[in-house]
Coordinates of N, CA, C and O in Angstrom, one line a residue:
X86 N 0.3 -181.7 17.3 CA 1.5 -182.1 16.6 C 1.5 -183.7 16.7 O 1.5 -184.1 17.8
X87 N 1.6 -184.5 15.8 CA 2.0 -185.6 15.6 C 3.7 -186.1 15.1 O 4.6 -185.2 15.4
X88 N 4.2 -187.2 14.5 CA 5.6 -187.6 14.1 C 5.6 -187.4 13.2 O 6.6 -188.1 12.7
X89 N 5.0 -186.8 12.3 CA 5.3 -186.6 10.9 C 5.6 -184.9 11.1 O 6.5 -184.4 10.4
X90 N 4.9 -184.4 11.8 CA 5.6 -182.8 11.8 C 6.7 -182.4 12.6 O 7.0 -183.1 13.6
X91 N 7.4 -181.4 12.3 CA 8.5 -180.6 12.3 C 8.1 -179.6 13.0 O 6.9 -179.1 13.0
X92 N 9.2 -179.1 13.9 CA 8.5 -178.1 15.0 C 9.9 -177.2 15.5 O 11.0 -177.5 15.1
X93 N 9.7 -176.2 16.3 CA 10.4 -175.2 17.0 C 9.4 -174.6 17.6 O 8.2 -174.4 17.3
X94 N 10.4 -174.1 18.8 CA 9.4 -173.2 19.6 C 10.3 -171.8 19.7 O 11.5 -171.7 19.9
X95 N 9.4 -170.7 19.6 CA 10.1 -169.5 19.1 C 9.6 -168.3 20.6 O 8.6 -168.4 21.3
X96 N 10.2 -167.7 20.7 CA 10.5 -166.6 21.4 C 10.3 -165.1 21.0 O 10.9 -164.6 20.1
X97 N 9.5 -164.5 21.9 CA 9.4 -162.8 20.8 C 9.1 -162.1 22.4 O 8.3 -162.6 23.1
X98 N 9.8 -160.8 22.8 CA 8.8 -160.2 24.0 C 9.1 -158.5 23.5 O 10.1 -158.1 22.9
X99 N 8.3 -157.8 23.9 CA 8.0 -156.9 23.8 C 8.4 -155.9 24.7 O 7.9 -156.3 25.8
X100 N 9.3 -154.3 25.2 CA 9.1 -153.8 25.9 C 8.1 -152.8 26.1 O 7.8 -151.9 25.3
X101 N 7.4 -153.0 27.2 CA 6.1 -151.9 27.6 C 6.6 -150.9 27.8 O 5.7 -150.0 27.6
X102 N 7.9 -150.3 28.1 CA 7.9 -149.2 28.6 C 8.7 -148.1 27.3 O 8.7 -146.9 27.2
X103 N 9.3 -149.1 26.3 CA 9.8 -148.3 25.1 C 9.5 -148.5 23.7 O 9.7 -148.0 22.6
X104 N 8.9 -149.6 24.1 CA 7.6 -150.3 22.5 C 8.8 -151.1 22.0 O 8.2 -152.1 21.5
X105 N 10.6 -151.4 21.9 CA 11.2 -152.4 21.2 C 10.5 -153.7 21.2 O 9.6 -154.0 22.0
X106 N 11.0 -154.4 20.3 CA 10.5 -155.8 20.0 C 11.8 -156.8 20.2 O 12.9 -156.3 20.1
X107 N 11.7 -157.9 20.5 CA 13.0 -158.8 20.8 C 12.6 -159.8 20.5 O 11.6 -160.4 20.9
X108 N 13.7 -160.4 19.4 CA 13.5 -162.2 19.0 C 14.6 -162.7 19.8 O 15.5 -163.1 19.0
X109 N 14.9 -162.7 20.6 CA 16.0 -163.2 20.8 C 16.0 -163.4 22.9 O 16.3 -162.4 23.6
X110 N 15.8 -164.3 23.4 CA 15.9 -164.0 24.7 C 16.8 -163.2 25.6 O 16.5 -162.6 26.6
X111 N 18.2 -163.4 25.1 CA 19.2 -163.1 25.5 C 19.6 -161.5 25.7 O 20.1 -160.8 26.6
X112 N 19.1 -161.3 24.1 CA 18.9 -159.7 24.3 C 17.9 -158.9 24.9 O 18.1 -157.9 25.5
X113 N 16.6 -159.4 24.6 CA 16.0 -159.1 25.9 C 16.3 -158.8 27.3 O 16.2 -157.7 27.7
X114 N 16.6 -159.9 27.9 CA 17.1 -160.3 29.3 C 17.9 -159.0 29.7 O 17.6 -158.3 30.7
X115 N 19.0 -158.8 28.6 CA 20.0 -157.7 29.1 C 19.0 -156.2 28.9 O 18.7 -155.2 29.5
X116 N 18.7 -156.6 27.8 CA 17.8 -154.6 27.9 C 17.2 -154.7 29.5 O 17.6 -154.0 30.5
X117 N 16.5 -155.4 29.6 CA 15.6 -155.7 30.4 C 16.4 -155.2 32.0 O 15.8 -154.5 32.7
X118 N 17.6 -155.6 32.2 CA 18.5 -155.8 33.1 C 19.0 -153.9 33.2 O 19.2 -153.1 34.1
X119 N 19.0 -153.8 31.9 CA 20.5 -152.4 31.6 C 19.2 -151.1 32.0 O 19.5 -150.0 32.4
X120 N 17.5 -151.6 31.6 CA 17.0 -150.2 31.7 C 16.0 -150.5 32.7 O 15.2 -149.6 32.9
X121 N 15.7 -151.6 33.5 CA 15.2 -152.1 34.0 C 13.3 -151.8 34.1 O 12.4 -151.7 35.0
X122 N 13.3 -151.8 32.6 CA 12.1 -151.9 31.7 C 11.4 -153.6 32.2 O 11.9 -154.7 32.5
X123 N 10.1 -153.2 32.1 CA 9.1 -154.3 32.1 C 8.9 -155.1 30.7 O 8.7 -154.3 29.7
X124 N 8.8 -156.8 30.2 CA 8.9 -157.1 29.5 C 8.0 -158.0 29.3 O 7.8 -158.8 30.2
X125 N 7.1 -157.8 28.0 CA 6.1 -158.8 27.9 C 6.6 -159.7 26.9 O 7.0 -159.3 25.8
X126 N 6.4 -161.1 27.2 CA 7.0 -162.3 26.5 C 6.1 -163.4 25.9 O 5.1 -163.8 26.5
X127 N 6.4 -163.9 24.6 CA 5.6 -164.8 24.2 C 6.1 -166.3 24.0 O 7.2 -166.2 24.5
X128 N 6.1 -167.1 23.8 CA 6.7 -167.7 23.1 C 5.5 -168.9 22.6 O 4.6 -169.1 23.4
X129 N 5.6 -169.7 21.2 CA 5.4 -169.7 20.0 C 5.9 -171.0 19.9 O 6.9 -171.4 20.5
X130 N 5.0 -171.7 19.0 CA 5.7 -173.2 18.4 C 5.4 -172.7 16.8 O 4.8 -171.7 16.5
X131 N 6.1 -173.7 15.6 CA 5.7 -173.2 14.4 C 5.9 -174.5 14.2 O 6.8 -175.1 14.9
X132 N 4.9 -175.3 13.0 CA 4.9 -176.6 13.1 C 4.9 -176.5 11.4 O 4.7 -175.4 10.9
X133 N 5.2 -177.5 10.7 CA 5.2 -177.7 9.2 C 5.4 -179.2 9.1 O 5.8 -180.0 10.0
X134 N 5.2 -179.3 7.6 CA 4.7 -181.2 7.8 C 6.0 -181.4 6.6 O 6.3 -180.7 5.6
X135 N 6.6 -182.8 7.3 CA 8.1 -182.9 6.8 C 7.3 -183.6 5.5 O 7.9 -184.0 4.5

């Protein structure tokens, strides 16, 4: 990444134990919390040139 590009860093995790997909950390967190499911997590930059 240099100063001419645009950027975000993105979030996605996975539950192993029921296959759901999660963009969102928050909702994760709580599934994660409520079934006390194992969570595999990624997170992600996405760059594009302003």
């Amino acid at each position: 990444m240099n100063a001419f590009d645009k950027h975000s860093k993105n979030y996605t995790a996975w539950c192993e134990n029921c296959g759901q997909v999660f963009d969102s950390a928050l909702t994760a967190n709580s599934h994660k919390v409520a079934t006390e499911h194992a969570l595999r997590i990624v997170e992600f930059w996405i760059t594009a040139r302003r």
